[in-house]
CSV table of C-alpha atoms and ligand atoms in Angstrom, one decimal:
chain,number,residue,atom,x,y,z
A,1,MET,CA,14.9,6.3,2.2
A,2,ILE,CA,16.8,9.0,-0.2
A,3,SER,CA,15.0,12.1,0.6
A,4,SER,CA,15.5,15.5,2.3
A,5,PRO,CA,16.8,16.6,4.5
A,6,ASP,CA,19.5,13.7,4.3
A,7,TRP,CA,19.6,14.2,0.5
A,8,VAL,CA,19.7,17.4,-1.5
A,9,ARG,CA,20.2,18.5,-5.0
A,10,LEU,CA,23.0,20.6,-5.8
A,11,SER,CA,23.0,23.2,-8.6
A,12,PHE,CA,25.3,22.3,-11.5
A,13,GLY,CA,27.6,25.3,-10.7
A,14,ALA,CA,27.7,24.3,-6.8
A,15,ASP,CA,28.5,20.6,-7.8
A,16,MET,CA,31.6,21.7,-9.7
A,17,VAL,CA,32.8,24.1,-7.1
A,18,LEU,CA,32.4,21.3,-4.5
A,19,GLY,CA,34.3,19.0,-6.9
A,20,PHE,CA,31.6,16.3,-7.3
A,21,SER,CA,31.4,17.2,-11.0
A,22,PRO,CA,34.4,18.2,-13.1
A,23,GLY,CA,34.9,21.7,-14.8
A,24,LYS,CA,35.0,25.4,-14.0
A,25,PHE,CA,33.1,28.5,-15.2
A,26,LEU,CA,34.8,30.9,-16.9
A,27,LYS,CA,37.3,33.0,-14.9
A,28,GLY,CA,35.8,35.8,-13.0
A,29,ALA,CA,32.5,33.9,-12.8
A,30,LEU,CA,33.2,31.8,-9.5
A,31,ASN,CA,29.7,30.2,-8.4
A,32,THR,CA,30.0,31.9,-4.8
A,33,THR,CA,26.8,30.5,-3.4
A,34,ILE,CA,26.0,27.1,-3.0
A,35,ASN,CA,22.5,26.3,-4.0
A,36,LEU,CA,20.7,23.3,-2.5
A,37,LEU,CA,17.4,21.9,-3.6
A,38,GLU,CA,15.3,19.6,-1.5
A,39,TYR,CA,14.5,16.2,-2.8
A,40,TYR,CA,11.4,14.2,-2.1
A,41,PRO,CA,10.6,10.7,-3.9
A,42,ASP,CA,7.1,12.0,-4.7
A,43,GLY,CA,8.4,15.2,-6.1
A,44,CYS,CA,7.1,18.8,-6.0
A,45,LYS,CA,3.2,19.0,-5.4
A,46,ALA,CA,2.6,22.3,-7.4
A,47,ASN,CA,2.5,22.5,-11.0
A,48,CYS,CA,3.8,25.8,-12.2
A,49,ILE,CA,3.9,25.8,-16.1
A,50,TYR,CA,7.2,27.2,-16.5
A,51,CYS,CA,9.2,24.8,-14.0
A,52,GLY,CA,11.0,21.3,-14.8
A,53,GLN,CA,10.0,20.3,-11.3
A,54,ALA,CA,6.0,20.7,-11.8
A,55,ARG,CA,4.0,18.0,-10.8
A,56,GLU,CA,2.7,17.1,-14.3
A,57,VAL,CA,6.2,17.6,-15.9
A,58,ALA,CA,8.4,15.8,-13.6
A,59,LYS,CA,5.8,12.8,-12.9
A,60,GLY,CA,7.7,12.0,-9.9
A,61,PRO,CA,11.5,12.5,-8.9
A,62,GLU,CA,13.1,11.2,-12.0
A,63,CYS,CA,13.1,14.8,-13.7
A,64,LYS,CA,16.3,16.6,-12.6
A,65,THR,CA,16.5,19.7,-14.4
A,66,LEU,CA,15.4,22.9,-12.9
A,67,ILE,CA,16.5,26.2,-14.9
A,68,ARG,CA,17.6,23.7,-17.9
A,69,VAL,CA,20.5,22.1,-16.0
A,70,GLU,CA,20.5,19.1,-14.0
A,71,TRP,CA,20.7,19.2,-10.0
A,72,PRO,CA,22.5,16.0,-9.0
A,73,LEU,CA,21.4,14.5,-5.9
A,74,ARG,CA,24.1,14.4,-3.1
A,75,LYS,CA,24.3,13.2,0.3
A,76,LEU,CA,23.9,16.4,2.7
A,77,ASP,CA,26.6,15.3,4.8
A,78,ASP,CA,28.9,14.9,2.0
A,79,VAL,CA,28.2,18.3,0.6
A,80,LEU,CA,28.7,19.8,4.2
A,81,ASN,CA,32.1,18.3,4.7
A,82,ARG,CA,33.0,19.8,1.2
A,83,ILE,CA,31.6,23.1,1.9
A,84,LYS,CA,33.6,23.1,5.3
A,85,GLU,CA,36.8,22.2,3.5
A,86,ARG,CA,36.6,24.9,1.2
A,87,GLU,CA,35.1,27.7,3.5
A,88,GLY,CA,37.5,30.7,3.6
A,89,ASN,CA,39.9,29.4,0.7
A,90,PRO,CA,40.0,32.4,-1.9
A,91,GLU,CA,40.1,29.7,-4.9
A,92,TYR,CA,36.4,28.8,-4.2
A,93,GLY,CA,35.2,32.4,-3.1
A,94,LEU,CA,32.5,30.7,-1.2
A,95,GLN,CA,30.2,33.2,0.6
A,96,ARG,CA,26.7,31.8,1.0
A,97,ILE,CA,24.7,28.8,1.3
A,98,CYS,CA,21.0,28.8,-0.1
A,99,VAL,CA,18.5,26.3,0.9
A,100,GLY,CA,15.8,26.0,-1.8
A,101,GLN,CA,12.5,24.6,-1.1
A,102,LEU,CA,10.1,22.3,-3.1
A,103,ALA,CA,6.3,22.8,-2.7
A,104,HIS,CA,6.0,19.9,-0.5
A,105,PRO,CA,4.4,19.4,3.1
A,106,ARG,CA,7.7,18.5,4.4
A,107,ALA,CA,9.6,21.7,2.9
A,108,SER,CA,9.7,23.8,5.9
A,109,PRO,CA,10.7,21.5,8.7
A,110,ASP,CA,13.2,19.8,6.4
A,111,ALA,CA,14.7,23.4,5.4
A,112,ILE,CA,15.1,23.9,9.4
A,113,GLU,CA,16.7,20.9,9.7
A,114,ILE,CA,19.1,21.5,7.1
A,115,THR,CA,19.8,24.8,8.2
A,116,LYS,CA,20.5,23.4,11.8
A,117,ARG,CA,22.9,20.6,10.4
A,118,ILE,CA,25.0,23.4,8.6
A,119,ARG,CA,25.7,25.4,11.7
A,120,GLU,CA,26.4,22.0,13.7
A,121,LYS,CA,29.1,21.4,11.2
A,122,GLY,CA,30.3,24.7,12.0
A,123,ILE,CA,30.2,26.3,8.8
A,124,GLU,CA,30.0,30.1,8.8
A,125,LEU,CA,29.0,31.1,5.7
A,126,GLN,CA,25.8,33.0,5.4
A,127,ILE,CA,22.7,31.2,4.7
A,128,SER,CA,19.6,32.1,2.7
A,129,GLU,CA,16.4,30.2,2.9
A,130,LEU,CA,14.5,30.2,-0.5
A,131,VAL,CA,10.9,29.6,0.3
A,132,THR,CA,7.6,28.6,-1.0
A,133,ALA,CA,4.9,30.7,0.7
A,134,THR,CA,2.2,27.7,0.3
A,135,TYR,CA,4.1,25.6,2.9
A,136,THR,CA,6.0,28.4,4.8
A,137,PHE,CA,4.4,30.4,7.5
A,138,LYS,CA,5.6,32.8,9.8
A,139,GLN,CA,6.3,30.4,12.5
A,140,HIS,CA,8.5,28.3,10.2
A,141,MET,CA,10.5,31.7,9.5
A,142,ILE,CA,10.9,32.2,12.9
A,143,GLU,CA,12.6,28.6,13.5
A,144,MET,CA,14.5,29.3,10.3
A,145,ARG,CA,16.1,32.3,11.7
A,146,LYS,CA,16.7,30.5,15.1
A,147,ALA,CA,18.4,27.6,13.4
A,148,GLY,CA,20.9,30.1,11.8
A,149,ALA,CA,19.5,31.4,8.5
A,150,ASP,CA,20.4,35.2,7.5
A,151,MET,CA,18.2,36.1,4.9
A,152,ILE,CA,15.2,34.9,3.4
A,153,ASP,CA,13.4,35.3,-0.2
A,154,VAL,CA,9.8,34.5,-1.2
A,155,ALA,CA,9.8,33.0,-4.4
A,156,ILE,CA,6.8,34.8,-5.8
A,157,ASP,CA,8.1,34.6,-9.6
A,158,ALA,CA,5.3,36.3,-11.0
A,159,ALA,CA,5.0,40.0,-11.3
A,160,SER,CA,1.1,40.3,-10.8
A,161,LYS,CA,-2.1,38.2,-9.7
A,162,ARG,CA,-3.1,38.0,-13.3
A,163,VAL,CA,0.2,36.1,-14.5
A,164,PHE,CA,0.6,34.4,-11.2
A,165,ASP,CA,-2.8,32.5,-11.6
A,166,GLN,CA,-2.1,31.8,-14.9
A,167,VAL,CA,1.3,30.1,-14.5
A,168,ARG,CA,1.1,28.8,-11.0
A,169,GLY,CA,-2.4,29.2,-9.7
A,170,LYS,CA,-5.8,27.1,-10.0
A,171,PRO,CA,-6.3,27.6,-13.8
A,172,VAL,CA,-3.3,25.5,-14.3
A,173,ARG,CA,-4.1,22.8,-11.6
A,174,SER,CA,-1.6,24.3,-9.1
A,175,MET,CA,-2.5,25.4,-5.5
A,176,HIS,CA,-0.3,28.3,-4.7
A,177,ARG,CA,-2.3,31.5,-3.9
A,178,TRP,CA,-1.1,35.1,-4.9
A,179,GLU,CA,-2.6,36.5,-1.6
A,180,ARG,CA,-0.5,34.1,0.5
A,181,TYR,CA,2.7,34.9,-1.2
A,182,ILE,CA,2.0,38.5,-0.7
A,183,GLN,CA,1.3,38.0,3.0
A,184,ALA,CA,4.5,35.9,3.1
A,185,ILE,CA,6.7,39.1,2.1
A,186,ASP,CA,5.4,41.1,5.0
A,187,GLU,CA,5.9,38.1,7.4
A,188,ALA,CA,9.5,37.6,6.1
A,189,VAL,CA,10.3,41.0,6.5
A,190,GLU,CA,9.0,41.2,10.0
A,191,VAL,CA,10.9,38.1,10.9
A,192,PHE,CA,14.3,38.5,9.2
A,193,GLY,CA,13.9,42.4,9.1
A,194,LYS,CA,14.2,44.9,6.3
A,195,LYS,CA,16.5,44.1,3.3
A,196,ASN,CA,17.2,40.7,4.8
A,197,ALA,CA,13.9,39.6,3.3
A,198,GLY,CA,13.2,39.4,-0.4
A,199,ILE,CA,11.2,38.2,-3.5
A,200,HIS,CA,12.4,36.1,-6.5
A,201,LEU,CA,10.7,37.8,-9.6
A,202,ILE,CA,11.1,36.2,-13.1
A,203,VAL,CA,10.9,38.5,-16.1
A,204,GLY,CA,9.0,37.2,-19.1
A,205,LEU,CA,6.4,34.9,-17.7
A,206,GLY,CA,3.8,37.0,-19.7
A,207,GLU,CA,3.6,40.2,-17.3
A,208,THR,CA,3.7,44.0,-18.7
A,209,GLU,CA,6.7,45.7,-17.8
A,210,LYS,CA,4.5,48.1,-15.8
A,211,GLU,CA,3.4,45.0,-13.9
A,212,ALA,CA,7.2,44.3,-13.0
A,213,VAL,CA,7.9,47.7,-11.9
A,214,GLU,CA,4.8,48.0,-9.7
A,215,LEU,CA,5.8,44.7,-8.0
A,216,ILE,CA,9.6,45.8,-7.5
A,217,TRP,CA,8.3,49.1,-6.1
A,218,TYR,CA,5.7,47.2,-3.8
A,219,ALA,CA,8.3,44.9,-2.7
A,220,HIS,CA,10.6,47.6,-1.9
A,221,SER,CA,8.0,50.0,0.0
A,222,ARG,CA,7.4,46.9,2.3
A,223,GLY,CA,11.2,46.6,2.9
A,224,ALA,CA,11.9,43.6,0.8
A,225,LYS,CA,14.9,43.0,-1.6
A,226,ILE,CA,14.3,42.0,-5.2
A,227,SER,CA,16.4,39.1,-7.0
A,228,LEU,CA,15.7,39.4,-10.8
A,229,PHE,CA,15.6,36.4,-13.0
A,230,ALA,CA,15.2,36.2,-16.9
A,231,PHE,CA,12.6,33.5,-18.2
A,232,TYR,CA,14.3,30.8,-20.3
A,233,PRO,CA,12.1,28.1,-21.4
A,234,GLU,CA,12.5,24.7,-19.9
A,235,VAL,CA,12.2,21.8,-22.2
A,236,GLY,CA,9.3,19.4,-21.4
A,237,THR,CA,7.2,22.3,-19.7
A,238,PRO,CA,4.1,23.8,-21.4
A,239,MET,CA,5.9,26.9,-21.6
A,240,GLN,CA,8.9,25.1,-23.5
A,241,ASN,CA,7.9,27.2,-26.8
A,242,LYS,CA,7.7,30.7,-25.1
A,243,LYS,CA,10.7,32.7,-26.2
A,244,PRO,CA,13.2,33.6,-23.6
A,245,VAL,CA,12.9,37.3,-22.3
A,246,PRO,CA,14.1,39.6,-25.0
A,247,LEU,CA,17.1,41.4,-23.9
A,248,ASN,CA,15.8,45.0,-24.1
A,249,VAL,CA,13.1,44.1,-21.9
A,250,TYR,CA,15.2,42.6,-19.5
A,251,ARG,CA,17.7,45.4,-19.5
A,252,ARG,CA,15.0,48.0,-18.7
A,253,ILE,CA,13.4,45.9,-15.8
A,254,GLN,CA,17.3,45.6,-14.3
A,255,LEU,CA,17.4,49.6,-14.6
A,256,ALA,CA,13.9,49.7,-13.1
A,257,ARG,CA,14.8,47.5,-9.9
A,258,TRP,CA,18.5,49.2,-9.2
A,259,LEU,CA,17.0,52.7,-9.6
A,260,ILE,CA,14.1,51.7,-7.2
A,261,GLU,CA,16.1,49.5,-4.8
A,262,ASN,CA,18.6,52.8,-4.3
A,263,ASP,CA,15.9,55.2,-3.7
A,264,LEU,CA,17.0,57.3,-6.9
A,265,VAL,CA,13.2,57.5,-8.8
A,266,LYS,CA,9.8,57.3,-8.0
A,267,LEU,CA,7.0,55.6,-9.5
A,268,GLU,CA,6.0,58.8,-11.3
A,269,ASP,CA,9.7,58.7,-13.0
A,270,PHE,CA,8.8,55.7,-15.3
A,271,THR,CA,6.8,56.8,-18.7
A,272,PHE,CA,5.0,53.5,-19.9
A,273,ASP,CA,3.1,53.2,-23.4
A,274,GLU,CA,-0.4,52.0,-23.9
A,275,GLU,CA,1.0,48.4,-23.7
A,276,GLY,CA,3.1,48.7,-20.3
A,277,LYS,CA,6.3,49.1,-22.0
A,278,ILE,CA,8.8,51.5,-20.2
A,279,VAL,CA,9.5,54.2,-22.8
A,280,ASP,CA,11.3,56.5,-20.5
A,281,ILE,CA,12.8,56.8,-17.0
A,282,ASN,CA,13.6,60.2,-15.3
A,283,ILE,CA,17.0,59.1,-13.8
A,284,PRO,CA,18.8,61.7,-11.5
A,285,GLN,CA,21.2,64.3,-13.8
A,286,ASP,CA,24.2,63.4,-11.7
A,287,LEU,CA,24.1,59.8,-12.1
A,288,SER,CA,27.2,58.6,-13.8
A,289,LEU,CA,27.9,55.5,-16.1
A,290,LYS,CA,30.0,53.8,-13.5
A,291,GLU,CA,27.2,54.1,-10.8
A,292,LEU,CA,24.9,52.7,-13.2
A,293,ALA,CA,27.0,49.6,-14.1
A,294,PRO,CA,25.9,47.4,-11.0
A,295,ALA,CA,22.1,47.8,-12.3
A,296,PHE,CA,23.2,45.0,-14.9
A,297,MET,CA,24.7,42.7,-12.1
A,298,THR,CA,23.0,39.8,-10.5
A,299,SER,CA,20.7,40.9,-8.1
A,300,GLY,CA,19.5,39.1,-4.7
A,301,CYS,CA,21.5,38.1,-1.6
A,302,PRO,CA,25.0,39.3,-1.3
A,303,GLY,CA,27.3,36.8,-2.7
A,304,CYS,CA,24.4,35.1,-4.9
A,305,ASN,CA,26.0,35.6,-8.4
A,306,ARG,CA,24.4,32.7,-10.1
A,307,PRO,CA,26.6,32.6,-13.2
A,308,TYR,CA,25.0,31.2,-16.3
A,309,SER,CA,21.4,30.6,-14.4
A,310,ASN,CA,19.6,32.6,-17.1
A,311,GLU,CA,21.3,32.0,-20.3
A,312,ARG,CA,23.5,29.7,-22.2
A,313,PRO,CA,27.3,30.1,-21.8
A,314,GLY,CA,28.4,32.0,-25.0
A,315,SER,CA,25.3,34.3,-25.0
A,316,VAL,CA,25.0,37.9,-23.9
A,317,LEU,CA,25.0,37.6,-19.9
A,318,LYS,CA,21.9,38.8,-18.8
A,319,ASN,CA,22.8,39.0,-15.0
A,320,TYR,CA,26.6,39.8,-14.9
A,321,PRO,CA,28.1,37.7,-12.1
A,322,TRP,CA,30.8,40.7,-11.7
A,323,TYR,CA,31.0,44.4,-11.8
A,324,PRO,CA,30.4,45.0,-15.7
A,325,ASP,CA,33.1,47.3,-17.3
A,326,GLU,CA,32.4,50.5,-19.4
A,327,LYS,CA,31.9,48.8,-22.4
A,328,GLN,CA,29.8,46.3,-21.0
A,329,THR,CA,27.6,48.9,-19.4
A,330,LEU,CA,27.2,51.3,-22.5
A,331,SER,CA,26.3,47.9,-24.3
A,332,ALA,CA,23.6,47.2,-21.7
A,333,ILE,CA,22.3,50.7,-22.0
A,334,LYS,CA,22.0,50.4,-25.7
A,335,ALA,CA,20.2,47.3,-25.2
A,336,SER,CA,17.5,49.0,-23.0
A,337,LYS,CA,16.5,50.9,-26.1
A,338,ILE,CA,15.6,53.8,-23.6
A,339,PRO,CA,16.5,56.8,-26.1
A,340,SER,CA,17.0,59.4,-23.5
A,341,LEU,CA,19.4,57.0,-21.7
A,342,ILE,CA,21.2,56.2,-25.0
A,343,LYS,CA,21.5,60.0,-26.0
A,344,ARG,CA,22.8,60.9,-22.5
A,345,PHE,CA,25.5,57.9,-22.1
A,346,VAL,CA,26.0,56.3,-25.4
A,347,ASN,CA,26.0,58.8,-28.2
B,401,LIG,S1,19.2,35.6,-4.2
B,401,LIG,FE1,20.5,33.7,-4.4
B,401,LIG,S2,20.7,33.2,-2.1
B,401,LIG,FE2,19.2,34.6,-2.1
B,401,LIG,S3,17.4,33.2,-2.1
B,401,LIG,FE3,17.7,33.8,-4.2
B,401,LIG,S4,19.0,32.0,-4.8
B,401,LIG,FE4,18.9,31.9,-2.8
């Protein structure tokens, strides 16, 4: 049967890097993580309304899009052979493999098996597990670690219980529960250790900026790192007509994430307006422009740069897959529309 663990989907970037699909990203944007996604003929069991894999959108396994691009189906063994051939070759720059789950009863045992097979092949790249907490419990996390995984991210995606329920909970005929995801963050940190566990947060699903900052603060206070994603509507989903997250909002949340994760601010350093929008951040006086630059880079596990996973090639990069230069950093600060930062760095 064509199904995980013997078969997996590959992100389009990973498919190109491994030479299954022709093409290359722009220079400087090597796809340094190989993102694998599980595959099941009966598809994903959940119904998150922003996702192309959702039960009522995909109607089975045929729909192959996720974050707007096709995820080609490949034999795991072929994928691992190609990774083994390319590992250590600077031309490809591979750093990490990410084992991504669907919401499916087999999700965790198969992720563990895929991780074992990566190590049995003798591949030494770092391995991350991207888990759905509904089907991944602490014991699975322990098994993932034993099998050879180094890091784990809990794909909570939404910034608050309010938004979580609206886009992935009961009201949209989906079975995910906010409380289980919050519990899984602590389990992930316990099993993998501080900073080796994290969350995925999608900005633009309907949260206020205050809610996003509070979740980032909470995750950081529990020892978890934060991987930020910018919402971009997926055709065919109930959210297909919702606008992508505005650049100014994303830039403010990127700044908040970076400042919080680097312990440079406290929650009291953020000023919000009555709608929960960030209007000011009290940043340390000695922070230089160069030091702020990485705030606008892709965040998450080291080596996971996800080029063009948040926008179409040609538009402004929301997550820079490289260290932004001075011009890019200035333009990102300007885009944040935070007057005090613009006055200090741009004018
Ligand atoms: S940050 Fe990248 S490697 Fe880490 S879990 Fe997320 S997608 Fe996977």
